[in-house]
Amino acid sequence: MSIILNRRRVVITGLSVVSPLGNTIADLTQNIFSGVSGIKLLDADFVDKLDCKIAAQAHFDPADHFSKHTYGMLDRTSQMALQTSIEAIKDANLEITDQLKPRMGVYLGTGMGGANSVEEAYIRLYRDNASRLKPFTVLMGMNNAAAAAIGLEHQLTGPNLTFSTACSSSSVAIGEASRQIRHGYADVMLAGGSESLLTFGTIKAWEALRTLAEQDVNDLTSSCKPFSADRTGMVLGEGAAMMVLESYEHAIARGATIYAEILGYGSASDSAHITKPSIDGQAITIQTAILDADIPSEAIQYINAHGTGTMLNDVTESNAIKKAFGDHAYNLSISSTKSMHGHLMGATGALEAIITTLAVYNNKLPPTINLSNPDPECDLDYVPNVAKTLPRLNYAMSNSFAFGGTGASLVFKKIN
Amino acid sequence: MTTPTLDEVAQALSQMVADKMDIDVASIKADSSLQSLGLDSLDTFDLIFSAEDHFKIKVPNDQIKIETLHDVSVLVHKLTIEQNK
């Protein structure tokens, strides 16, 4: 029997975020459709030593959610991931029975894992000349720490994998998780991403790549300007985003509320350059997802773009969309919500997948804010500055591309 | 540094356990097993690490054979005498 014949439908029944636009789905919904920016002056004691002093921070205090014993052995990345896993399960109204545990897994994306813990350890070692490090250093720094913490918390014994493909990590995690359910290896998956890399060392490393946005002197919150002629780069963000995915049958049997269906997933590689995106690679990623969804490309009405706000990405992505969709590219609506929540790196795909899900659920398209000076090379409809409401949003896509070249596109469908 | 008494070591270790495990220091008894206080093997390593920092000692790996808080106190007290000579 072919894999296609074995195909089960995969639906989204739980959502949760810790994000620069709020830590509840209600706040996120309100903010993304109102065009609110979460970009501000970075609240950190080293901010004066930075060239780029802005970031999209999440307002998250682990002490509000966990005991000191619990959060003390987790990096901020894991703390945020764990919190979103708990809230996503609550949102899904899902009871994790002993029967379900081996059929439920965790797929998580993160770019730099426990970056805070690793940097703190190096500070102790190299700056303070410490002769030894804390016993939890390895366990806090390892890339799979967050997924492991989630599995332990909910006692899930299904598959538990961490995906690290830079900026596309959590889109890959969601796509691969959907395949676990689709092909019968799991009934329910927690899928998402988490990232907290607003450390001195990491920001300095990003500054050196010359991809970070210059501060808008008139309004710091408007510094990220995807698809605008005066865009200057991306703004780093942090947060976590988690979905509960389950088979359609499982969701219906327990009477779950369904936000949307994950209809397709495609992943492809640029294999062209470590940082420079390729039109072909991105177009293949998009086309692969549409093939997987088994719908005509003209069915797609909205794309949540990768839209980083760098000169190169936004033109390349626009051209890739034209290549993948042909004339339909001009009928689509596209937005970069990074203009509001910044670039959450390994968590950004999951946050944008949730935003795309909310778009489908609400028949509403979030805007690209700070788009007042259109770039002639970016000549598609980017939903400038103000959200748009559609009579019905049936099919939407979320794109993620990455340093290293791994792209991922997800196709979402409204549930009838 | 004045060598602390066994009682002083025990009090300091109780406070460390209370801080790490988020429990009331008054609920900790000297002969409590580490397991009953909620410490697993990793938590025990972390407690030893903090004790090493606090008392400026080094606990050799082959000496970490401890079950109760009292065992830790005795070990740490012994090492403070040996290593602060």
Short mmCIF file of C-alpha atoms in Angstrom, two decimals:
data_model
loop_
_atom_site.label_atom_id
_atom_site.label_comp_id
_atom_site.label_asym_id
_atom_site.label_seq_id
_atom_site.Cartn_x
_atom_site.Cartn_y
_atom_site.Cartn_z
CA MET A 1 0.00 0.00 0.00
CA SER A 2 1.39 3.39 -0.87
CA ILE A 3 2.02 6.08 1.69
CA ILE A 4 -0.60 8.26 0.04
CA LEU A 5 -3.26 5.62 0.61
CA ASN A 6 -2.24 5.52 4.26
CA ARG A 7 -2.81 9.21 4.63
CA ARG A 8 -4.74 10.45 7.66
CA ARG A 9 -5.98 14.01 8.05
CA VAL A 10 -4.09 16.17 10.56
CA VAL A 11 -5.80 18.98 12.45
CA ILE A 12 -4.76 21.69 14.88
CA THR A 13 -6.66 21.63 18.16
CA GLY A 14 -4.47 23.56 20.59
CA LEU A 15 -2.39 26.76 20.37
CA SER A 16 -0.13 28.60 22.77
CA VAL A 17 2.54 31.28 22.61
CA VAL A 18 5.04 33.17 24.69
CA SER A 19 5.78 36.00 22.30
CA PRO A 20 6.68 39.66 21.86
CA LEU A 21 2.98 40.18 21.01
CA GLY A 22 1.65 38.61 24.18
CA ASN A 23 1.56 35.30 26.01
CA THR A 24 -2.03 34.34 25.25
CA ILE A 25 -3.69 33.53 21.94
CA ALA A 26 -6.26 36.25 22.67
CA ASP A 27 -3.55 38.91 23.05
CA LEU A 28 -1.67 37.65 20.00
CA THR A 29 -4.87 37.71 17.92
CA GLN A 30 -5.70 41.22 19.05
CA ASN A 31 -2.19 42.52 18.35
CA ILE A 32 -1.50 40.92 14.96
CA PHE A 33 -4.79 42.06 13.45
CA SER A 34 -4.37 45.56 14.93
CA GLY A 35 -0.85 46.01 13.58
CA VAL A 36 0.82 46.38 16.97
CA SER A 37 4.62 46.21 17.12
CA GLY A 38 6.43 44.24 19.81
CA ILE A 39 9.78 45.75 18.88
CA LYS A 40 11.35 47.98 21.51
CA LEU A 41 14.64 49.08 23.01
CA LEU A 42 16.28 45.92 24.34
CA ASP A 43 15.94 45.65 28.11
CA ALA A 44 19.39 44.31 28.97
CA ASP A 45 22.35 45.61 30.99
CA PHE A 46 24.66 45.30 27.96
CA VAL A 47 22.46 47.32 25.59
CA ASP A 48 24.88 50.28 25.43
CA LYS A 49 27.57 48.02 23.95
CA LEU A 50 25.35 47.08 20.99
CA ASP A 51 25.16 48.75 17.60
CA CYS A 52 21.64 47.41 17.22
CA LYS A 53 19.81 48.17 20.46
CA ILE A 54 16.34 46.98 19.48
CA ALA A 55 14.70 43.59 19.85
CA ALA A 56 11.33 41.90 20.19
CA GLN A 57 11.47 40.48 23.69
CA ALA A 58 8.92 38.21 25.29
CA HIS A 59 7.69 39.32 28.69
CA PHE A 60 8.11 36.04 30.50
CA ASP A 61 9.11 35.47 34.12
CA PRO A 62 9.57 31.74 34.83
CA ALA A 63 8.81 32.32 38.51
CA ASP A 64 5.21 33.13 37.51
CA HIS A 65 4.76 29.58 36.22
CA PHE A 66 7.21 27.15 37.80
CA SER A 67 8.92 26.31 41.07
CA LYS A 68 12.50 27.48 41.43
CA HIS A 69 13.57 23.84 41.38
CA THR A 70 11.92 23.35 37.98
CA TYR A 71 13.00 26.51 36.24
CA GLY A 72 16.45 26.49 37.87
CA MET A 73 17.56 23.57 35.74
CA LEU A 74 16.09 24.88 32.48
CA ASP A 75 17.42 27.44 30.03
CA ARG A 76 15.02 30.28 29.22
CA THR A 77 14.40 28.56 25.86
CA SER A 78 13.19 25.43 27.66
CA GLN A 79 11.18 27.38 30.22
CA MET A 80 9.20 29.13 27.49
CA ALA A 81 8.75 25.92 25.51
CA LEU A 82 7.53 24.04 28.57
CA GLN A 83 5.05 26.78 29.44
CA THR A 84 3.59 26.80 25.92
CA SER A 85 3.28 23.01 25.97
CA ILE A 86 1.19 23.18 29.15
CA GLU A 87 -1.02 25.95 27.79
CA ALA A 88 -1.45 24.31 24.37
CA ILE A 89 -2.69 21.10 26.01
CA LYS A 90 -5.11 23.16 28.13
CA ASP A 91 -6.28 25.02 25.03
CA ALA A 92 -6.89 21.68 23.31
CA ASN A 93 -8.80 20.46 26.38
CA LEU A 94 -6.80 17.27 25.96
CA GLU A 95 -6.63 14.61 28.66
CA ILE A 96 -3.35 12.69 28.38
CA THR A 97 -4.36 9.17 29.37
CA ASP A 98 -1.95 6.26 29.88
CA GLN A 99 -3.29 4.88 26.62
CA LEU A 100 -2.44 8.08 24.75
CA LYS A 101 1.09 8.59 26.14
CA PRO A 102 2.89 6.18 23.76
CA ARG A 103 0.88 7.60 20.85
CA MET A 104 1.78 11.21 21.62
CA GLY A 105 5.13 12.82 20.85
CA VAL A 106 7.03 16.10 20.81
CA TYR A 107 8.69 17.70 17.78
CA LEU A 108 10.40 20.97 18.54
CA GLY A 109 12.48 23.43 16.54
CA THR A 110 15.24 25.59 17.96
CA GLY A 111 18.19 27.25 16.32
CA MET A 112 20.57 27.75 19.21
CA GLY A 113 18.97 25.73 22.02
CA GLY A 114 20.28 26.73 25.43
CA ALA A 115 22.20 29.77 24.22
CA ASN A 116 21.79 31.61 27.53
CA SER A 117 23.19 28.72 29.56
CA VAL A 118 26.12 28.16 27.24
CA GLU A 119 27.03 31.84 27.31
CA GLU A 120 26.72 32.01 31.11
CA ALA A 121 29.01 29.01 31.39
CA TYR A 122 31.63 30.62 29.16
CA ILE A 123 31.44 33.85 31.16
CA ARG A 124 32.16 31.88 34.33
CA LEU A 125 34.97 29.98 32.69
CA TYR A 126 36.72 32.60 30.55
CA ARG A 127 35.90 35.91 32.24
CA ASP A 128 35.63 34.87 35.88
CA ASN A 129 38.33 32.18 35.65
CA ALA A 130 36.09 29.64 37.37
CA SER A 131 37.71 26.23 37.65
CA ARG A 132 34.45 24.35 37.14
CA LEU A 133 30.90 24.74 35.86
CA LYS A 134 27.46 24.08 37.31
CA PRO A 135 26.34 20.43 37.17
CA PHE A 136 23.34 21.31 34.98
CA THR A 137 25.36 23.11 32.30
CA VAL A 138 25.23 20.33 29.70
CA LEU A 139 21.57 19.57 30.40
CA MET A 140 20.59 23.24 30.08
CA GLY A 141 22.67 23.91 26.98
CA MET A 142 21.86 20.91 24.81
CA ASN A 143 19.59 21.56 21.84
CA ASN A 144 17.06 18.89 22.78
CA ALA A 145 16.65 20.14 26.37
CA ALA A 146 13.34 21.87 25.67
CA ALA A 147 11.74 18.90 23.91
CA ALA A 148 13.00 16.62 26.66
CA ALA A 149 11.52 18.86 29.37
CA ILE A 150 8.14 18.77 27.62
CA GLY A 151 8.20 14.99 27.26
CA LEU A 152 9.10 14.59 30.93
CA GLU A 153 6.45 17.02 32.14
CA HIS A 154 3.61 15.26 30.32
CA GLN A 155 5.17 11.76 30.48
CA LEU A 156 4.91 11.33 26.72
CA THR A 157 6.60 8.23 25.38
CA GLY A 158 5.97 8.74 21.66
CA PRO A 159 8.63 10.17 19.33
CA ASN A 160 10.62 13.11 20.71
CA LEU A 161 12.84 14.92 18.21
CA THR A 162 14.50 18.31 17.94
CA PHE A 163 14.97 20.01 14.58
CA SER A 164 17.67 22.59 14.10
CA THR A 165 17.62 24.16 10.66
CA ALA A 166 18.14 27.77 11.79
CA CYS A 167 15.20 30.02 10.88
CA SER A 168 13.04 27.21 9.48
CA SER A 169 13.51 24.87 12.50
CA SER A 170 10.00 25.00 13.90
CA SER A 171 8.22 24.95 10.52
CA VAL A 172 10.14 21.76 9.84
CA ALA A 173 9.14 20.47 13.30
CA ILE A 174 5.45 21.12 12.62
CA GLY A 175 5.62 19.63 9.13
CA GLU A 176 7.44 16.51 10.27
CA ALA A 177 5.09 16.14 13.25
CA SER A 178 2.11 16.28 10.91
CA ARG A 179 3.65 13.41 8.95
CA GLN A 180 3.99 11.33 12.13
CA ILE A 181 0.23 11.59 12.54
CA ARG A 182 -0.58 11.38 8.85
CA HIS A 183 1.27 8.10 8.44
CA GLY A 184 0.05 6.59 11.67
CA TYR A 185 3.12 6.72 13.91
CA ALA A 186 1.36 8.97 16.42
CA ASP A 187 -2.19 10.15 17.14
CA VAL A 188 -1.29 13.45 18.83
CA MET A 189 1.84 15.60 18.62
CA LEU A 190 3.03 18.70 20.42
CA ALA A 191 4.80 20.62 17.68
CA GLY A 192 6.42 24.02 17.77
CA GLY A 193 9.55 25.93 18.50
CA SER A 194 11.37 27.96 21.09
CA GLU A 195 14.25 30.40 20.99
CA SER A 196 15.90 32.78 23.39
CA LEU A 197 19.13 34.13 22.03
CA LEU A 198 19.07 37.76 23.09
CA THR A 199 22.43 37.40 24.79
CA PHE A 200 25.38 39.76 24.39
CA GLY A 201 27.46 37.20 22.50
CA THR A 202 24.69 36.09 20.16
CA ILE A 203 23.57 39.61 19.28
CA LYS A 204 27.19 40.58 18.60
CA ALA A 205 27.49 37.56 16.30
CA TRP A 206 24.35 38.68 14.43
CA GLU A 207 25.65 42.25 14.20
CA ALA A 208 28.73 40.90 12.44
CA LEU A 209 26.56 39.36 9.72
CA ARG A 210 25.21 42.85 8.87
CA THR A 211 21.64 41.66 8.56
CA LEU A 212 20.12 43.46 11.54
CA ALA A 213 17.85 46.46 11.02
CA GLU A 214 18.97 49.98 11.75
CA GLN A 215 16.90 51.71 14.38
CA ASP A 216 14.19 53.93 12.98
CA VAL A 217 15.17 57.26 14.50
CA ASN A 218 11.60 58.53 14.53
CA ASP A 219 10.02 55.41 16.02
CA LEU A 220 12.00 52.43 17.31
CA THR A 221 8.96 50.20 17.08
CA SER A 222 8.84 50.74 13.29
CA SER A 223 12.38 49.55 12.62
CA CYS A 224 11.45 46.33 10.81
CA LYS A 225 10.06 47.19 7.36
CA PRO A 226 9.62 44.06 5.22
CA PHE A 227 8.99 44.64 1.49
CA SER A 228 9.45 48.40 1.95
CA ALA A 229 12.06 50.20 -0.17
CA ASP A 230 13.61 51.64 3.00
CA ARG A 231 13.97 48.30 4.80
CA THR A 232 17.33 47.78 6.48
CA GLY A 233 17.16 44.28 7.93
CA MET A 234 15.66 42.01 10.54
CA VAL A 235 15.03 42.52 14.24
CA LEU A 236 15.90 39.68 16.61
CA GLY A 237 13.09 38.33 18.76
CA GLU A 238 12.49 35.58 21.29
CA GLY A 239 9.65 33.36 22.35
CA ALA A 240 7.99 29.99 21.98
CA ALA A 241 4.98 28.76 20.03
CA MET A 242 3.29 25.39 20.34
CA MET A 243 0.52 23.53 18.54
CA VAL A 244 -1.39 20.42 19.48
CA LEU A 245 -1.78 18.39 16.30
CA GLU A 246 -3.93 15.31 16.12
CA SER A 247 -5.52 13.01 13.64
CA TYR A 248 -8.92 14.23 12.47
CA GLU A 249 -10.55 11.05 13.78
CA HIS A 250 -8.95 11.47 17.21
CA ALA A 251 -10.07 15.09 17.41
CA ILE A 252 -13.64 14.34 16.30
CA ALA A 253 -13.95 11.34 18.64
CA ARG A 254 -13.22 13.50 21.68
CA GLY A 255 -15.23 16.49 20.45
CA ALA A 256 -12.25 18.83 20.15
CA THR A 257 -12.45 22.33 18.70
CA ILE A 258 -10.49 22.38 15.45
CA TYR A 259 -8.70 25.57 14.42
CA ALA A 260 -7.60 24.35 10.98
CA GLU A 261 -6.20 21.41 9.08
CA ILE A 262 -2.55 21.00 8.11
CA LEU A 263 -3.05 19.96 4.53
CA GLY A 264 0.47 20.02 3.17
CA TYR A 265 4.12 20.37 4.02
CA GLY A 266 7.11 20.75 1.79
CA SER A 267 10.76 21.05 2.60
CA ALA A 268 13.56 21.64 0.11
CA SER A 269 17.09 22.96 0.12
CA ASP A 270 18.72 25.87 -1.66
CA SER A 271 22.11 24.17 -1.78
CA ALA A 272 23.40 27.39 -3.30
CA HIS A 273 24.97 29.53 -0.57
CA ILE A 274 25.15 29.44 3.22
CA THR A 275 23.29 32.77 3.64
CA LYS A 276 22.14 34.00 0.23
CA PRO A 277 18.63 32.72 -0.51
CA SER A 278 17.81 31.28 -3.92
CA ILE A 279 14.66 31.87 -5.93
CA ASP A 280 14.73 28.29 -7.20
CA GLY A 281 15.14 26.75 -3.74
CA GLN A 282 12.29 28.79 -2.30
CA ALA A 283 10.02 28.14 -5.29
CA ILE A 284 10.65 24.39 -5.05
CA THR A 285 9.83 24.48 -1.32
CA ILE A 286 6.51 26.23 -2.04
CA GLN A 287 5.65 23.92 -4.94
CA THR A 288 6.48 20.82 -2.89
CA ALA A 289 4.05 21.90 -0.17
CA ILE A 290 1.29 22.56 -2.71
CA LEU A 291 1.87 19.16 -4.33
CA ASP A 292 1.72 17.57 -0.90
CA ALA A 293 -1.55 19.38 -0.16
CA ASP A 294 -2.91 18.06 -3.47
CA ILE A 295 -4.66 21.30 -4.37
CA PRO A 296 -4.28 23.62 -7.38
CA SER A 297 -1.85 26.42 -6.55
CA GLU A 298 -4.64 28.90 -7.39
CA ALA A 299 -6.47 27.73 -4.26
CA ILE A 300 -3.94 29.46 -1.98
CA GLN A 301 -5.35 32.85 -0.93
CA TYR A 302 -2.83 34.04 1.65
CA ILE A 303 0.86 33.53 2.39
CA ASN A 304 2.49 34.39 5.68
CA ALA A 305 5.89 35.17 4.20
CA HIS A 306 9.28 34.53 5.70
CA GLY A 307 9.66 38.28 5.03
CA THR A 308 12.68 39.04 7.19
CA GLY A 309 13.05 42.66 6.11
CA THR A 310 16.51 42.21 4.57
CA MET A 311 17.08 43.64 1.10
CA LEU A 312 17.90 40.23 -0.32
CA ASN A 313 15.26 38.02 1.29
CA ASP A 314 12.22 40.06 0.44
CA VAL A 315 13.01 40.39 -3.28
CA THR A 316 14.04 36.74 -3.52
CA GLU A 317 10.89 35.54 -1.76
CA SER A 318 8.67 37.76 -3.91
CA ASN A 319 10.30 36.33 -7.04
CA ALA A 320 10.04 32.77 -5.69
CA ILE A 321 6.31 33.30 -5.11
CA LYS A 322 5.98 34.56 -8.70
CA LYS A 323 7.91 31.55 -9.98
CA ALA A 324 5.83 29.07 -7.95
CA PHE A 325 2.41 30.64 -8.58
CA GLY A 326 2.79 32.34 -11.96
CA ASP A 327 0.09 34.96 -12.56
CA HIS A 328 -1.75 33.89 -9.41
CA ALA A 329 1.05 35.55 -7.40
CA TYR A 330 -0.71 38.86 -8.16
CA ASN A 331 -4.03 37.60 -6.80
CA LEU A 332 -2.58 36.40 -3.51
CA SER A 333 -2.31 38.37 -0.33
CA ILE A 334 1.05 38.12 1.43
CA SER A 335 2.19 39.55 4.72
CA SER A 336 5.28 39.55 6.87
CA THR A 337 4.23 39.55 10.48
CA LYS A 338 7.91 39.82 11.43
CA SER A 339 7.29 43.55 11.02
CA MET A 340 5.45 43.20 14.36
CA HIS A 341 7.00 40.27 16.25
CA GLY A 342 10.54 40.34 14.87
CA HIS A 343 12.48 37.26 13.91
CA LEU A 344 12.22 34.54 16.55
CA MET A 345 14.74 32.39 14.70
CA GLY A 346 14.07 28.75 15.58
CA ALA A 347 10.65 29.66 17.00
CA THR A 348 9.58 31.98 14.22
CA GLY A 349 8.10 29.33 11.91
CA ALA A 350 5.87 28.04 14.71
CA LEU A 351 4.70 31.51 15.70
CA GLU A 352 3.93 32.32 12.07
CA ALA A 353 2.19 28.96 11.63
CA ILE A 354 -0.04 29.89 14.58
CA ILE A 355 -0.68 33.34 13.09
CA THR A 356 -1.58 31.72 9.76
CA THR A 357 -3.91 29.33 11.59
CA LEU A 358 -5.57 32.30 13.29
CA ALA A 359 -5.90 33.99 9.90
CA VAL A 360 -7.71 30.93 8.51
CA TYR A 361 -9.83 30.58 11.64
CA ASN A 362 -10.87 34.27 11.65
CA ASN A 363 -10.99 34.88 7.85
CA LYS A 364 -8.65 37.78 8.48
CA LEU A 365 -5.21 38.66 7.11
CA PRO A 366 -2.64 40.28 9.39
CA PRO A 367 -0.87 43.26 7.85
CA THR A 368 2.74 43.98 7.00
CA ILE A 369 3.26 47.10 9.09
CA ASN A 370 5.77 49.88 8.33
CA LEU A 371 5.12 49.47 4.61
CA SER A 372 4.66 53.02 3.40
CA ASN A 373 7.38 53.13 0.78
CA PRO A 374 6.84 50.18 -1.59
CA ASP A 375 9.87 48.65 -3.28
CA PRO A 376 9.28 48.42 -7.06
CA GLU A 377 11.00 45.02 -6.99
CA CYS A 378 8.45 43.79 -4.45
CA ASP A 379 5.26 44.40 -6.43
CA LEU A 380 2.78 41.95 -4.90
CA ASP A 381 -0.03 42.58 -2.39
CA TYR A 382 1.65 42.61 1.02
CA VAL A 383 -1.46 43.69 3.00
CA PRO A 384 0.18 47.03 3.84
CA ASN A 385 -0.31 48.41 7.33
CA VAL A 386 -3.96 47.43 7.89
CA ALA A 387 -5.46 43.97 8.33
CA LYS A 388 -7.83 42.70 5.67
CA THR A 389 -10.97 40.64 6.15
CA LEU A 390 -12.00 38.05 3.57
CA PRO A 391 -15.48 36.57 3.17
CA ARG A 392 -13.83 33.19 3.65
CA LEU A 393 -10.19 32.15 3.90
CA ASN A 394 -10.01 28.51 2.83
CA TYR A 395 -6.33 27.91 2.09
CA ALA A 396 -3.24 29.65 3.43
CA MET A 397 0.48 29.02 3.44
CA SER A 398 3.32 29.84 5.80
CA ASN A 399 6.87 30.08 4.44
CA SER A 400 10.11 29.70 6.34
CA PHE A 401 13.57 29.92 4.83
CA ALA A 402 16.91 29.75 6.56
CA PHE A 403 20.63 30.22 6.69
CA GLY A 404 21.97 26.90 5.57
CA GLY A 405 19.29 26.71 2.91
CA THR A 406 16.58 24.50 4.44
CA GLY A 407 13.17 25.85 3.45
CA ALA A 408 9.79 24.74 4.72
CA SER A 409 6.28 25.64 3.62
CA LEU A 410 3.08 24.59 5.35
CA VAL A 411 -0.42 24.64 3.84
CA PHE A 412 -3.41 25.22 6.12
CA LYS A 413 -7.05 24.56 5.28
CA LYS A 414 -10.21 25.81 6.89
CA ILE A 415 -12.28 23.06 8.44
CA ASN A 416 -15.80 22.96 7.06
CA MET B 1 38.66 30.88 57.57
CA THR B 2 37.46 29.42 60.85
CA THR B 3 36.46 25.82 60.46
CA PRO B 4 32.69 25.58 60.92
CA THR B 5 31.15 23.21 63.43
CA LEU B 6 29.14 20.21 62.26
CA ASP B 7 26.01 22.03 63.38
CA GLU B 8 26.89 25.11 61.32
CA VAL B 9 27.54 22.93 58.28
CA ALA B 10 24.20 21.18 58.76
CA GLN B 11 22.35 24.49 59.05
CA ALA B 12 23.96 25.90 55.92
CA LEU B 13 23.20 22.73 53.95
CA SER B 14 19.56 22.74 55.13
CA GLN B 15 19.21 26.29 53.85
CA MET B 16 20.73 25.29 50.50
CA VAL B 17 18.27 22.40 50.17
CA ALA B 18 15.37 24.66 51.11
CA ASP B 19 16.40 27.21 48.47
CA LYS B 20 16.93 24.64 45.73
CA MET B 21 13.81 22.61 46.36
CA ASP B 22 11.47 25.48 47.28
CA ILE B 23 10.63 23.95 50.66
CA ASP B 24 10.42 25.36 54.18
CA VAL B 25 13.75 25.02 55.98
CA ALA B 26 11.85 24.14 59.17
CA SER B 27 10.55 20.98 57.51
CA ILE B 28 14.08 19.67 56.96
CA LYS B 29 15.46 17.32 59.60
CA ALA B 30 19.13 16.40 59.91
CA ASP B 31 18.45 12.72 59.34
CA SER B 32 16.08 13.30 56.39
CA SER B 33 17.01 11.18 53.39
CA LEU B 34 17.85 13.26 50.35
CA GLN B 35 15.24 11.30 48.40
CA SER B 36 12.52 12.20 50.91
CA LEU B 37 13.46 15.86 50.43
CA GLY B 38 12.87 15.46 46.70
CA LEU B 39 16.52 15.42 45.59
CA ASP B 40 17.43 13.08 42.75
CA SER B 41 21.00 12.27 41.76
CA LEU B 42 21.37 15.47 39.75
CA ASP B 43 20.01 17.61 42.57
CA THR B 44 22.53 15.92 44.87
CA PHE B 45 25.40 16.85 42.53
CA ASP B 46 24.06 20.40 42.51
CA LEU B 47 23.93 20.46 46.33
CA ILE B 48 27.51 19.20 46.53
CA PHE B 49 28.53 21.86 43.99
CA SER B 50 26.98 24.61 46.14
CA ALA B 51 28.60 23.19 49.28
CA GLU B 52 31.98 23.16 47.55
CA ASP B 53 31.54 26.83 46.63
CA HIS B 54 30.29 27.84 50.06
CA PHE B 55 32.86 25.98 52.15
CA LYS B 56 35.76 26.32 49.66
CA ILE B 57 36.34 22.60 49.52
CA LYS B 58 36.59 19.94 46.82
CA VAL B 59 34.56 16.79 47.25
CA PRO B 60 36.31 13.85 45.54
CA ASN B 61 34.03 11.76 43.31
CA ASP B 62 34.74 8.57 45.26
CA GLN B 63 33.44 10.14 48.46
CA ILE B 64 29.92 10.93 47.20
CA LYS B 65 28.25 7.99 48.93
CA ILE B 66 25.47 9.72 50.72
CA GLU B 67 21.85 9.04 51.51
CA THR B 68 20.84 11.52 54.18
CA LEU B 69 21.44 15.20 54.73
CA HIS B 70 23.40 14.17 57.81
CA ASP B 71 25.76 12.14 55.58
CA VAL B 72 26.41 15.26 53.53
CA SER B 73 27.00 17.35 56.65
CA VAL B 74 29.50 14.86 58.06
CA LEU B 75 31.35 14.60 54.74
CA VAL B 76 31.48 18.36 54.19
CA HIS B 77 32.53 18.97 57.82
CA LYS B 78 35.32 16.41 57.52
CA LEU B 79 36.57 17.99 54.29
CA THR B 80 36.50 21.54 55.70
CA ILE B 81 38.83 20.36 58.45
CA GLU B 82 41.11 18.42 56.10
CA GLN B 83 41.24 20.97 53.29
CA ASN B 84 41.38 24.18 55.34
CA LYS B 85 44.43 23.15 57.33
#
